CSV table of C-alpha atoms in Angstrom, one decimal:
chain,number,residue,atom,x,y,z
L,16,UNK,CA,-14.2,8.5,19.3
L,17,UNK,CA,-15.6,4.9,20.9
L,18,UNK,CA,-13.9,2.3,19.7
L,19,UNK,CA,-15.2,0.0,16.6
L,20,UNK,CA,-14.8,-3.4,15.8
L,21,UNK,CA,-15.4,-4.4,12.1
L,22,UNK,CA,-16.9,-8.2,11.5
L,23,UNK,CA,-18.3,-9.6,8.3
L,24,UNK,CA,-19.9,-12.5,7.6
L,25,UNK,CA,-18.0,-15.8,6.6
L,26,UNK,CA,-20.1,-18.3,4.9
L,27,UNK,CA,-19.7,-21.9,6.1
L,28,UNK,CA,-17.8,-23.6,3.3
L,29,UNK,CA,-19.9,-24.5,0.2
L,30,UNK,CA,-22.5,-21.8,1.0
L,31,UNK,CA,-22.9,-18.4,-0.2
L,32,UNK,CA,-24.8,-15.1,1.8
L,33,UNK,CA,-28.4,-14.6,1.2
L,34,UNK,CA,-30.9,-12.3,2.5
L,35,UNK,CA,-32.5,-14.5,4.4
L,36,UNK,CA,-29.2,-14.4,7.0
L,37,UNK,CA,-29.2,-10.9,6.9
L,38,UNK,CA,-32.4,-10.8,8.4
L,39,UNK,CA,-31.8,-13.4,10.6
L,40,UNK,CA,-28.7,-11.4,11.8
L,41,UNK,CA,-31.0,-8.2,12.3
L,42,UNK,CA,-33.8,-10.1,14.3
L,43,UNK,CA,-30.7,-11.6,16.4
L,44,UNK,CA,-30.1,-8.0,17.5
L,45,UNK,CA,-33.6,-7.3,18.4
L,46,UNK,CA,-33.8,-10.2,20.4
L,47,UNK,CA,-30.9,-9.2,22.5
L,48,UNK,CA,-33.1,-6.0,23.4
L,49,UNK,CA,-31.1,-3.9,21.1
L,50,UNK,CA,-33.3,-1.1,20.1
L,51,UNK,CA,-33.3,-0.2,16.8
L,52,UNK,CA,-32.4,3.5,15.6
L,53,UNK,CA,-31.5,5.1,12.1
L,54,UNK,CA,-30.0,4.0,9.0
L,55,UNK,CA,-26.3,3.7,8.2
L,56,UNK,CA,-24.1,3.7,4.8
L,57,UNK,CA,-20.6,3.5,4.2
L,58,UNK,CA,-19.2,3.5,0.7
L,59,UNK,CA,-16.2,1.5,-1.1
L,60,UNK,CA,-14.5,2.3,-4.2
L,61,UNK,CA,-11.8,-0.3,-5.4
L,62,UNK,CA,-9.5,2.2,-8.0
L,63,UNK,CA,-7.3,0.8,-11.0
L,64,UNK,CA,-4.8,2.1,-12.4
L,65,UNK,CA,-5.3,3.5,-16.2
L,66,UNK,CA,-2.1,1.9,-18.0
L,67,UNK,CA,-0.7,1.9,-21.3
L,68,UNK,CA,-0.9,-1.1,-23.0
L,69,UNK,CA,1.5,-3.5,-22.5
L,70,UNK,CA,2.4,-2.6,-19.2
L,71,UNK,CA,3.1,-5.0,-16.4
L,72,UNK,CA,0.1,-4.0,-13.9
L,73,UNK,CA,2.0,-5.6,-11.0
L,74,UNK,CA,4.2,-2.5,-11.0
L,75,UNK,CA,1.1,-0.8,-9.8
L,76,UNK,CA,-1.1,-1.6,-6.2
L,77,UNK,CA,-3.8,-3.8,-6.7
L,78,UNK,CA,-5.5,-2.7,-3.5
L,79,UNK,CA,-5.9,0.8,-3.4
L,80,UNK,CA,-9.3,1.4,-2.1
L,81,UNK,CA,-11.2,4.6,-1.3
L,82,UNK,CA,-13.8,4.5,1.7
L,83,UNK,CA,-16.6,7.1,2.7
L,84,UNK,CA,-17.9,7.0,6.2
L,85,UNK,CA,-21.0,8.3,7.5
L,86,UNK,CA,-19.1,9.3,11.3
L,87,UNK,CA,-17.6,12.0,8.7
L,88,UNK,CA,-19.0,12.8,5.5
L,89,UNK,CA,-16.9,15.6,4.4
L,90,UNK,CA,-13.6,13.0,4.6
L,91,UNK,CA,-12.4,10.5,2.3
L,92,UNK,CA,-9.9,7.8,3.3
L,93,UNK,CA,-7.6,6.1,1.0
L,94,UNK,CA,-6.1,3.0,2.1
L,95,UNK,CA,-2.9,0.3,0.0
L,96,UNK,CA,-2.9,-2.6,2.6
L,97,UNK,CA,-0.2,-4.1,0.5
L,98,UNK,CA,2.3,-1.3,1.8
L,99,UNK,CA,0.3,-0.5,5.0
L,100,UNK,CA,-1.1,3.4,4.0
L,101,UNK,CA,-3.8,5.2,5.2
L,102,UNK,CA,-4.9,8.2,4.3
L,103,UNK,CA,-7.5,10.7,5.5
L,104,UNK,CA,-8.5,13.5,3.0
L,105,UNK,CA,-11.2,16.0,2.1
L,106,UNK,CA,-13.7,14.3,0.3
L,107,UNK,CA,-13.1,16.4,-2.9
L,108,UNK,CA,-9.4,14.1,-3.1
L,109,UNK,CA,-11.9,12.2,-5.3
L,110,UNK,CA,-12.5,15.1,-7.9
L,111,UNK,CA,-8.8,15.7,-7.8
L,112,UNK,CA,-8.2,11.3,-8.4
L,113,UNK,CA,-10.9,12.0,-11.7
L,114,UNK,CA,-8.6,15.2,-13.0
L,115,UNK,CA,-5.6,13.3,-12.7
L,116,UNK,CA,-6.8,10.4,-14.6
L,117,UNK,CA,-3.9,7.7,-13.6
L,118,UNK,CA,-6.9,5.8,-11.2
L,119,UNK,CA,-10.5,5.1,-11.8
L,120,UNK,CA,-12.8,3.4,-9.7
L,121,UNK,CA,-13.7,0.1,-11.4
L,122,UNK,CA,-15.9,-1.2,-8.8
L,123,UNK,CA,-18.2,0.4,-6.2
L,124,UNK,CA,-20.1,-1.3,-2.7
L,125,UNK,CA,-22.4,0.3,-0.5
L,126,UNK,CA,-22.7,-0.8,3.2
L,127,UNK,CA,-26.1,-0.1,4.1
L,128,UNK,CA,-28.3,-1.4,7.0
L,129,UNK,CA,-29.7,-0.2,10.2
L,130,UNK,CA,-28.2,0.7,13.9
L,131,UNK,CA,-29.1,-1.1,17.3
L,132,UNK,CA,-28.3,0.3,20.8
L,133,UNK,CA,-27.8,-2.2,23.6
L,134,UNK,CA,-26.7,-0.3,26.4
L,135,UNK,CA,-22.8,1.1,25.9
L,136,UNK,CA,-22.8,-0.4,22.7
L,137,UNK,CA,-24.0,0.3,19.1
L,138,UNK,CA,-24.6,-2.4,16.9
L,139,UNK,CA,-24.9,-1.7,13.0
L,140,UNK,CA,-25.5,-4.8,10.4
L,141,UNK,CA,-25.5,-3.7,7.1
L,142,UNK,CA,-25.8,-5.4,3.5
L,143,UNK,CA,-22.8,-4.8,0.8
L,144,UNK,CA,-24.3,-4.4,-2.3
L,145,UNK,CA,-22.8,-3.1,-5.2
L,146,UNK,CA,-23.3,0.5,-6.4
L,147,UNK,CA,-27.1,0.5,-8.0
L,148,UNK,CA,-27.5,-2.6,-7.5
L,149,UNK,CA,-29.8,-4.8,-4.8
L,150,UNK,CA,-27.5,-7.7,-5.5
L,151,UNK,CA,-25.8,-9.1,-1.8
L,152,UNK,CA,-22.2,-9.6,-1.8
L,153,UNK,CA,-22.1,-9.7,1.4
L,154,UNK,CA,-22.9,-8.5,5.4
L,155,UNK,CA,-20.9,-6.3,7.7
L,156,UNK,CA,-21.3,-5.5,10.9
L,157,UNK,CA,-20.0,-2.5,13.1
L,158,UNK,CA,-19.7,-2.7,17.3
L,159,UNK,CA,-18.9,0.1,19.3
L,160,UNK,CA,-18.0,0.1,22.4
L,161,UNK,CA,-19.1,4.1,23.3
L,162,UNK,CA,-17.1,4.8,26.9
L,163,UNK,CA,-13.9,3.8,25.6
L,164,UNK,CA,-11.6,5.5,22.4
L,165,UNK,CA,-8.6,3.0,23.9
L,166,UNK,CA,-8.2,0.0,21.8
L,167,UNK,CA,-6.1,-2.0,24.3
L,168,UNK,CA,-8.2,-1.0,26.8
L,169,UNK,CA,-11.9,-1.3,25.1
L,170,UNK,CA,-10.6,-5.2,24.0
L,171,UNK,CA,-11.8,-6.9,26.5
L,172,UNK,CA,-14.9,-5.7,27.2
L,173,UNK,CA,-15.4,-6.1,23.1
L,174,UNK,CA,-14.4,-9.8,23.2
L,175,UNK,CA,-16.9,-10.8,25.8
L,176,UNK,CA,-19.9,-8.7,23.5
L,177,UNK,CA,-18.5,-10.4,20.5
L,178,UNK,CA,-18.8,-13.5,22.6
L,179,UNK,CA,-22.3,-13.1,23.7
L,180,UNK,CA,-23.2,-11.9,19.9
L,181,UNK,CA,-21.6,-15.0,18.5
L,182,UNK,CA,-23.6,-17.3,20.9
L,183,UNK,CA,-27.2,-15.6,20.2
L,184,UNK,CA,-26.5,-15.8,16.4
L,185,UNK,CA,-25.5,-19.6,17.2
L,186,UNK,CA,-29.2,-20.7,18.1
L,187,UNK,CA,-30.1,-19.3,14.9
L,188,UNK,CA,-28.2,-22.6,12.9
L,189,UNK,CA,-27.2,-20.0,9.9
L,190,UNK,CA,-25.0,-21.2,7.8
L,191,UNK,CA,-21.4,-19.2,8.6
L,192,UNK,CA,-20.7,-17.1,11.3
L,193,UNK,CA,-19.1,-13.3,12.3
L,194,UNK,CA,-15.3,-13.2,11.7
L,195,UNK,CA,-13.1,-10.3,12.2
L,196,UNK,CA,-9.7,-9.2,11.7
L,197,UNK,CA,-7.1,-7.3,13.5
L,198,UNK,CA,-4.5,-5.5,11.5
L,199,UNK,CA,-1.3,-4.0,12.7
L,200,UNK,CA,-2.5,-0.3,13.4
L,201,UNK,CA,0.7,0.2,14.2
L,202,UNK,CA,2.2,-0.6,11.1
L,203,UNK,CA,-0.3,1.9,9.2
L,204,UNK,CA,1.2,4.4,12.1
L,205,UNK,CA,-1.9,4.9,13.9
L,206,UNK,CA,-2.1,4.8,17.6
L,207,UNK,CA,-4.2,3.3,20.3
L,208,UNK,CA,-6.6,6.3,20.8
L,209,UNK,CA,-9.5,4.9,17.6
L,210,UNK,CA,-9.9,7.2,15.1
L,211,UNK,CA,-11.4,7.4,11.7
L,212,UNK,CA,-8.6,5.7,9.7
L,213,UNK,CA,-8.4,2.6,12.1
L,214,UNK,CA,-11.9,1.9,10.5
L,215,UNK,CA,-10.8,2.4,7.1
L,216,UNK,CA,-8.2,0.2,7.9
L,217,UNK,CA,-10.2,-2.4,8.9
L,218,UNK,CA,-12.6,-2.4,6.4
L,219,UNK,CA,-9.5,-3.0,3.7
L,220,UNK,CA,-8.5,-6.1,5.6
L,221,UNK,CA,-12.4,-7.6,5.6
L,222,UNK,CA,-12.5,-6.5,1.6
L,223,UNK,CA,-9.8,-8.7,1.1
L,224,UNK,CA,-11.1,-11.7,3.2
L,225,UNK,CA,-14.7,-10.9,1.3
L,226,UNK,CA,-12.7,-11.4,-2.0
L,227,UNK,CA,-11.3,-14.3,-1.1
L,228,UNK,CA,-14.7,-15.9,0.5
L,229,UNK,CA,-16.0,-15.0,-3.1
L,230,UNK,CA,-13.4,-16.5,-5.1
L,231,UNK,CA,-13.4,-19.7,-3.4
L,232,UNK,CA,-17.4,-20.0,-3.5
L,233,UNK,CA,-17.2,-19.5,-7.4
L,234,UNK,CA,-14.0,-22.2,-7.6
S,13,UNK,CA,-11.9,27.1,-10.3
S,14,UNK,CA,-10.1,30.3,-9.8
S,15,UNK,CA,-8.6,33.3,-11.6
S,16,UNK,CA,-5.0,34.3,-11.1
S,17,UNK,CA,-2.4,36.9,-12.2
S,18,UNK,CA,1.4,36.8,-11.3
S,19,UNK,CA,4.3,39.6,-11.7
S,20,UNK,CA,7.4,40.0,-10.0
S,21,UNK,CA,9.0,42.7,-8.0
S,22,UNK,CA,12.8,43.7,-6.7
S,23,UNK,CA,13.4,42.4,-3.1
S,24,UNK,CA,14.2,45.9,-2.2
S,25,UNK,CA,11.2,47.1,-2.7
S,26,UNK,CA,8.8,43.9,-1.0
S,27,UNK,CA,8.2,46.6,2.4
S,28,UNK,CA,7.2,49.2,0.6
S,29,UNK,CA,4.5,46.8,-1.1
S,30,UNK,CA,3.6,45.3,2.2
S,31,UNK,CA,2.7,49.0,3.0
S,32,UNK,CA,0.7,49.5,0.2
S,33,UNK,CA,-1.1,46.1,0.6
S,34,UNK,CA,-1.9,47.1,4.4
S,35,UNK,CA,-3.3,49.7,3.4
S,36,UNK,CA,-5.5,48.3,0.5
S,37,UNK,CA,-7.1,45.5,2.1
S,38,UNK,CA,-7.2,46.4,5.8
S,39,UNK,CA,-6.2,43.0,7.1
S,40,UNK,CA,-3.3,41.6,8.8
S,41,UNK,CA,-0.9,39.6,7.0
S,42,UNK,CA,-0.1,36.2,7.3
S,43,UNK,CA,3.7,34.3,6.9
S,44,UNK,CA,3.9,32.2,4.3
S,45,UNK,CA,6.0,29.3,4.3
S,46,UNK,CA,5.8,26.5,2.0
S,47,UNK,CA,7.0,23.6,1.2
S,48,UNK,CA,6.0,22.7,-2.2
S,49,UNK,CA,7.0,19.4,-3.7
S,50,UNK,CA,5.3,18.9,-7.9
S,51,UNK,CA,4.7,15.2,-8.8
S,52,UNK,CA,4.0,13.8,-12.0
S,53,UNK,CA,3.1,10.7,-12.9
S,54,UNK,CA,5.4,7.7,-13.7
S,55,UNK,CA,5.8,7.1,-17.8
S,56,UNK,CA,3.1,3.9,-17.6
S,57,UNK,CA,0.7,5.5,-15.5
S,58,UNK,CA,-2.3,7.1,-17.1
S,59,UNK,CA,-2.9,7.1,-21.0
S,60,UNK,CA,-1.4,10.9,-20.7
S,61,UNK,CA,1.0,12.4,-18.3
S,62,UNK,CA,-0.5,13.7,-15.0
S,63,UNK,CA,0.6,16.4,-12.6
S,64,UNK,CA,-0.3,17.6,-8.7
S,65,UNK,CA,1.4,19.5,-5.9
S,66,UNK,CA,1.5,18.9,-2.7
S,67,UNK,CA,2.1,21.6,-0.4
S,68,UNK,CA,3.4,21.5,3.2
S,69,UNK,CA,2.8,24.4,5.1
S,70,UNK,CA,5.7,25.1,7.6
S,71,UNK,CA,4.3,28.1,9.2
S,72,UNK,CA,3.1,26.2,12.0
S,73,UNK,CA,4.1,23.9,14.6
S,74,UNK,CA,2.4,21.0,12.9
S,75,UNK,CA,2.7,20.8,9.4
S,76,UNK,CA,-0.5,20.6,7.6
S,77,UNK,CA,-0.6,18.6,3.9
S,78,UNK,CA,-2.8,19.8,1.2
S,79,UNK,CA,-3.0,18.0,-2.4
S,80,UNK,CA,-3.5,21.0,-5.0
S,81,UNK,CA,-4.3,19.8,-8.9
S,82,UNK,CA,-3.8,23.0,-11.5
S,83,UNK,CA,-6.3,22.4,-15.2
S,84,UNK,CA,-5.0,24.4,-17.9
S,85,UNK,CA,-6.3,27.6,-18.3
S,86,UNK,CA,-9.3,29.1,-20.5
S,87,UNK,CA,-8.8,29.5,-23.8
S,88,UNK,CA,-10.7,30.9,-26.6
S,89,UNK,CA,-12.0,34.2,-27.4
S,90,UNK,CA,-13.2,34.7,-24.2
S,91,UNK,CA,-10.4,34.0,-22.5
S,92,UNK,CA,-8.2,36.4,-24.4
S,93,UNK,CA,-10.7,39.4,-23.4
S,94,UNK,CA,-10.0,38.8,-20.0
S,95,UNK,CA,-6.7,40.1,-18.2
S,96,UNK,CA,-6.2,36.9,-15.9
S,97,UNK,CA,-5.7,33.6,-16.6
S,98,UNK,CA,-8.9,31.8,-15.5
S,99,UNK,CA,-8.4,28.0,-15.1
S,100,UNK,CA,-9.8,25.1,-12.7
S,101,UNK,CA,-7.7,24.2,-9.0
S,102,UNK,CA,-9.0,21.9,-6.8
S,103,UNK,CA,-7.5,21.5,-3.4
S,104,UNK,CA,-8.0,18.8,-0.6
S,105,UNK,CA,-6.4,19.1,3.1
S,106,UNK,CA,-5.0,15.5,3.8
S,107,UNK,CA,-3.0,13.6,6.5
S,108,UNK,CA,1.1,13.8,6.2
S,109,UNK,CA,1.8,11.0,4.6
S,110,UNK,CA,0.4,12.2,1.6
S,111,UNK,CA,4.0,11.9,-0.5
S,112,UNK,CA,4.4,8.1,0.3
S,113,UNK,CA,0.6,8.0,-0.9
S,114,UNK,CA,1.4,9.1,-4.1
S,115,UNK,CA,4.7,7.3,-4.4
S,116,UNK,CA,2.8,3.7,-3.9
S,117,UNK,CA,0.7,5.5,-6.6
S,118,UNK,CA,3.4,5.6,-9.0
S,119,UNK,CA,4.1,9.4,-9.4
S,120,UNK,CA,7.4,10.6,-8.7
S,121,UNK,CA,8.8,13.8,-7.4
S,122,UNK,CA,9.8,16.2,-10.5
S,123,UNK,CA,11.3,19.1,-8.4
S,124,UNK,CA,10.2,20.8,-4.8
S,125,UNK,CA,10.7,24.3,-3.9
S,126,UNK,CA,10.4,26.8,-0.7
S,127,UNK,CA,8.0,29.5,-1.0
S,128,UNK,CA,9.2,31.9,1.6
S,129,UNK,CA,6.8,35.4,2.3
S,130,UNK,CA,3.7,37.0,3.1
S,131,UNK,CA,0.2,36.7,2.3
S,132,UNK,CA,-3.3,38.7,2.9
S,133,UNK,CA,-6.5,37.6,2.2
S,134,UNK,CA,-9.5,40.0,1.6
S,135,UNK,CA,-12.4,41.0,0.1
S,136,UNK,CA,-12.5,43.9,-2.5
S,137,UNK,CA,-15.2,43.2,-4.8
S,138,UNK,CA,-14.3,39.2,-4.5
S,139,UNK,CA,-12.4,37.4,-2.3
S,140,UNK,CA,-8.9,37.7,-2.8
S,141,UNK,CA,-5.3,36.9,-1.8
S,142,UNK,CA,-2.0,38.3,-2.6
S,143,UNK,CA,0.8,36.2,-1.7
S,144,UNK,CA,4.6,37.5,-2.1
S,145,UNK,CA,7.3,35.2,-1.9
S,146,UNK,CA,10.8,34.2,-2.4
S,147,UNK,CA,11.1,30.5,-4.5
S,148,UNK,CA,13.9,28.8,-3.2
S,149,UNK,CA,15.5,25.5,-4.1
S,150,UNK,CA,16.5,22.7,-2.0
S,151,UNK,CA,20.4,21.8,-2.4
S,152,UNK,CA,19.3,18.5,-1.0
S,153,UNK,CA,16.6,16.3,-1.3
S,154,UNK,CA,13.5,17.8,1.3
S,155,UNK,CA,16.2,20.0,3.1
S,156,UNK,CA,14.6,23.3,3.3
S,157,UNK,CA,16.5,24.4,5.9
S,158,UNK,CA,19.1,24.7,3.0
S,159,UNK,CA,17.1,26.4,0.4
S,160,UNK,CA,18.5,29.4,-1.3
S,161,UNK,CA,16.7,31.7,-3.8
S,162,UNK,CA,15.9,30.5,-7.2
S,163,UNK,CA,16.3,34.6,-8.2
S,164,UNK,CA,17.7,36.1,-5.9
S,165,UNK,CA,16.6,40.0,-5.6
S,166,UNK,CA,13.2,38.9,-7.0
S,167,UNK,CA,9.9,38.4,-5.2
S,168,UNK,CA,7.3,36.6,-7.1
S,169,UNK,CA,3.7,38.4,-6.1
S,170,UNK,CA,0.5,36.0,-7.2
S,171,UNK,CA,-3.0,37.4,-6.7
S,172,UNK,CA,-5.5,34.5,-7.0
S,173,UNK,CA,-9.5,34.5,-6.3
S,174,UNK,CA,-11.6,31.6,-6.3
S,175,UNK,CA,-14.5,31.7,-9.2
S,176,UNK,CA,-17.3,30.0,-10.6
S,177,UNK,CA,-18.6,29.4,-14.2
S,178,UNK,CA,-21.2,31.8,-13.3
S,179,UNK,CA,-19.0,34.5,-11.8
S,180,UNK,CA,-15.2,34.6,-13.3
S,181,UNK,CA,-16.0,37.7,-15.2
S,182,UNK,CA,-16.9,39.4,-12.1
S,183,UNK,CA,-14.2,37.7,-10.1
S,184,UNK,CA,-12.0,38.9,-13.1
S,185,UNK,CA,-13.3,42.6,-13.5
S,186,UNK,CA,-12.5,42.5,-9.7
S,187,UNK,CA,-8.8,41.4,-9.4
S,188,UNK,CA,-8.2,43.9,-12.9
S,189,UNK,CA,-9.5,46.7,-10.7
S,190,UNK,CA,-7.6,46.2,-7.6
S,191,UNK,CA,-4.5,45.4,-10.0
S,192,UNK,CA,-4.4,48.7,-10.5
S,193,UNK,CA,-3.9,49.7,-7.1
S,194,UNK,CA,-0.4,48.4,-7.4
S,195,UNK,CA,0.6,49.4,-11.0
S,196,UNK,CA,2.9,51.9,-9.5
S,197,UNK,CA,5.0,49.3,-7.8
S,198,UNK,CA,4.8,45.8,-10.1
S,199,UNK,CA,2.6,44.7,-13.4
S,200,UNK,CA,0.7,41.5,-13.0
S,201,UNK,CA,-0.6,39.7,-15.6
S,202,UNK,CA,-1.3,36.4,-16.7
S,203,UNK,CA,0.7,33.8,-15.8
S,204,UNK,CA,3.6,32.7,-18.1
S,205,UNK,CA,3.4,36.1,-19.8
S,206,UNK,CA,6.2,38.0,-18.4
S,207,UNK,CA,6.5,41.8,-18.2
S,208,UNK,CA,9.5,42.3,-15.6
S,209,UNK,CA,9.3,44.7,-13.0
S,210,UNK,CA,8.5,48.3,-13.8
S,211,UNK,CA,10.5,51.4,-13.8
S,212,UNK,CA,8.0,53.6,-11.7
S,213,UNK,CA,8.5,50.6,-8.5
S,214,UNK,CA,11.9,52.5,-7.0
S,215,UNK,CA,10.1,56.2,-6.8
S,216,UNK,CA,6.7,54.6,-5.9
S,217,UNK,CA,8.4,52.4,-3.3
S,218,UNK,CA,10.8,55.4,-1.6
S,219,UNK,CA,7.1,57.1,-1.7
S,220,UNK,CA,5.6,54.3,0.3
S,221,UNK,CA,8.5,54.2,2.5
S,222,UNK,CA,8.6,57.8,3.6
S,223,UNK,CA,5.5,58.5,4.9
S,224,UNK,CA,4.4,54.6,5.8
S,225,UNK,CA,1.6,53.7,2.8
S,226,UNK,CA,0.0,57.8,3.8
S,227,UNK,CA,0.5,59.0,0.1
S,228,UNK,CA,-1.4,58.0,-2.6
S,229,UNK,CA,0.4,56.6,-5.6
């Protein structure tokens, strides 16, 4: 599986996303001859736990998140950054999370957009807008690297393309910019060789840097 | 969903319905060994108590996780025309760390037992599989290379199919029928209604065991 590095967008301070940098962000892509192929989705589910009253929620994790991905759409992955899990299931774990009744998902996001191909790589920028909803939270976007499934070894070659990405996007004079994230793979006890859950994992640690982006716009 | 039956059987007499089964459904059988650990959820979590099992099976070199979650069964008039319990299971495959999942979760283990046997799975009017197995407990926490039996001298036998709402009277009619089969031997019925094991199994067994599953009981 090539490797994938997740980015999403960080608005300059005092801004906010808009459509109007998302498709600024697509034309970028065009304009760097990448050729433009099918859509993409990815989904989000952000579950709570169902308590009695009175109950001190802190007992419970706060960010257990359930991701579909389209690379594989009969898994489910469950990840709770706060203690470094990652789970892959069959994508009926979610018909057996409704049965049990102890979780609901309060809040769902779709990641949604189009792919690019430039060369060895696949580009994919996508909108996050809540579930039936056009409203835009936010962008993500999704590089792969497609000779290499090594993440040590791909890093390199994936810094200078998120180099070269950065400095088209930078003639553009958009407000923010791509950031991304590295977690600790090896503290979720997943290996060099990229798989499946390393993206799940890496779209937990944007979420939370997405929530925080948000929070600090609305204080 | 699925239907299901249960019934037990003497240990002694487990070949001779290996036998019988051989002959019935024309399939190999396949070692059973499982590793079954029932969680329930902590006394906060979830405005009423909730249950699942997650089941490791040994059998193979690398365990393999599955998360199983058992409704209650049909009730009803319906229901009580029917010989088997029909009742809704869903089951997902999922990575290994499944039990530290569910611990973030807030569940907590209840107990854990070895299943210890034999299954086959077939097709005789539905799809079908007889399990028979020894339940053993752990005498330490996860240690089932220290399990001993939780009866010993008694096998528990489950025949389960999986079902639909269009089709669990078929399914039912089905596992009734092949039930039958092995009347001689054991009584199956629904789950949780217990009939012990019967007094024809020791002749029909020495039967089986004489001429290898060639008479017909």
């Amino acid at each position: 599986m090539p490797v994938k590095w997740v980015l999403h967008w960080q608005p300059n301070a005092g801004t906010s996303v808009n459509s109007q940098i998302l498709t600024e962000v697509s034309q970028c892509a065009e304009s760097i001859n990448g050729v433009k192929g099918g859509r993409w989705k990815a989904t989000l589910n952000f579950y709570r736990p169902m308590l009695k009253d009175q109950v001190n929620p802190a007992e419970f994790p706060r960010d257990f998140l359930g991701i579909s991905l389209q690379e594989q759409p009969s898994k489910y992955y469950f990840v709770i950054r706060g203690q470094r899990i990652v789970l892959e299931a069959d994508s009926n774990i979610q018909n057996i999370m409704e049965k049990l009744q102890s979780y609901k998902s309060r809040v769902a996001l779709n990641f949604e957009g189009f792919q690019y191909q430039l060369g060895d790589f696949q580009l994919r920028v996508g909108k996050v807008v809540p579930l039936h909803s056009e409203s835009l939270r936010g962008i993500v976007m999704e590089i792969d690297y497609l000779p290499i499934s090594s993440w040590e070894k791909s890093h390199q070659i994936m810094s200078e393309f998120y180099d070269i990405w950065q400095e088209a996007l930078q003639k553009r004079s958009l407000p923010g910019h791509f950031a991304r994230m590295e977690p600790n793979f090896g503290d979720y006890g997943l290996g060099d060789q990229y798989t499946l859950p390393h993206t799940a994992v890496q779209y937990a640690s944007i979420m939370l840097q997405m929530i925080a982006t948000a929070q600090s716009v609305r204080n | 969903m699925e239907c299901v039956v249960q019934g037990i059987i003497e240990t002694q007499h487990v070949e001779a319905l290996e036998i019988l089964l051989q002959g019935l459904c024309g399939v190999h059988r396949k070692s059973l060994k499982i590793h079954e650990l029932c969680l329930k959820s902590g006394p906060n979590l979830g405005t009423s108590p909730s249950e699942v099992r997650l089941l490791c099976d040994l059998e193979h070199s690398e365990p393999a996780w599955t998360v199983r979650h058992v409704g209650g069964a049909m009730r009803g008039a319906g229901a009580d025309q029917i010989s088997v319990n029909v009742r809704t299971m869903v089951e997902s495959k999922v990575s290994s760390n499944v039990l530290r999942l569910f611990y973030a979760l807030g569940y907590k283990l209840d107990h854990e037992q070895l299943r210890v046997g034999f299954s086959f799975n077939f097709r005789r009017g539905a799809q079908m599989t007889v399990t028979v197995s020894s339940v053993n407990k752990m005498l330490r926490l996860h240690a089932t290379d220290e399990a001993v039996p939780i009866t010993p001298g008694i096998q528990l036998v489950e025949v389960t199919a999986p079902a639909t709402t269009e089709n669990y009277s078929e399914v039912a009619a089905a596992m009734s029928s092949f039930c039958e089969y092995l009347a001689p031997l054991l009584h199956l019925s629904k789950p949780g209604v217990s009939t012990g094991v019967v007094p024809t199994a020791a002749a029909a067994a020495a039967s089986l065991m004489s001429d290898g599953g060639g008479t017909t009981l």
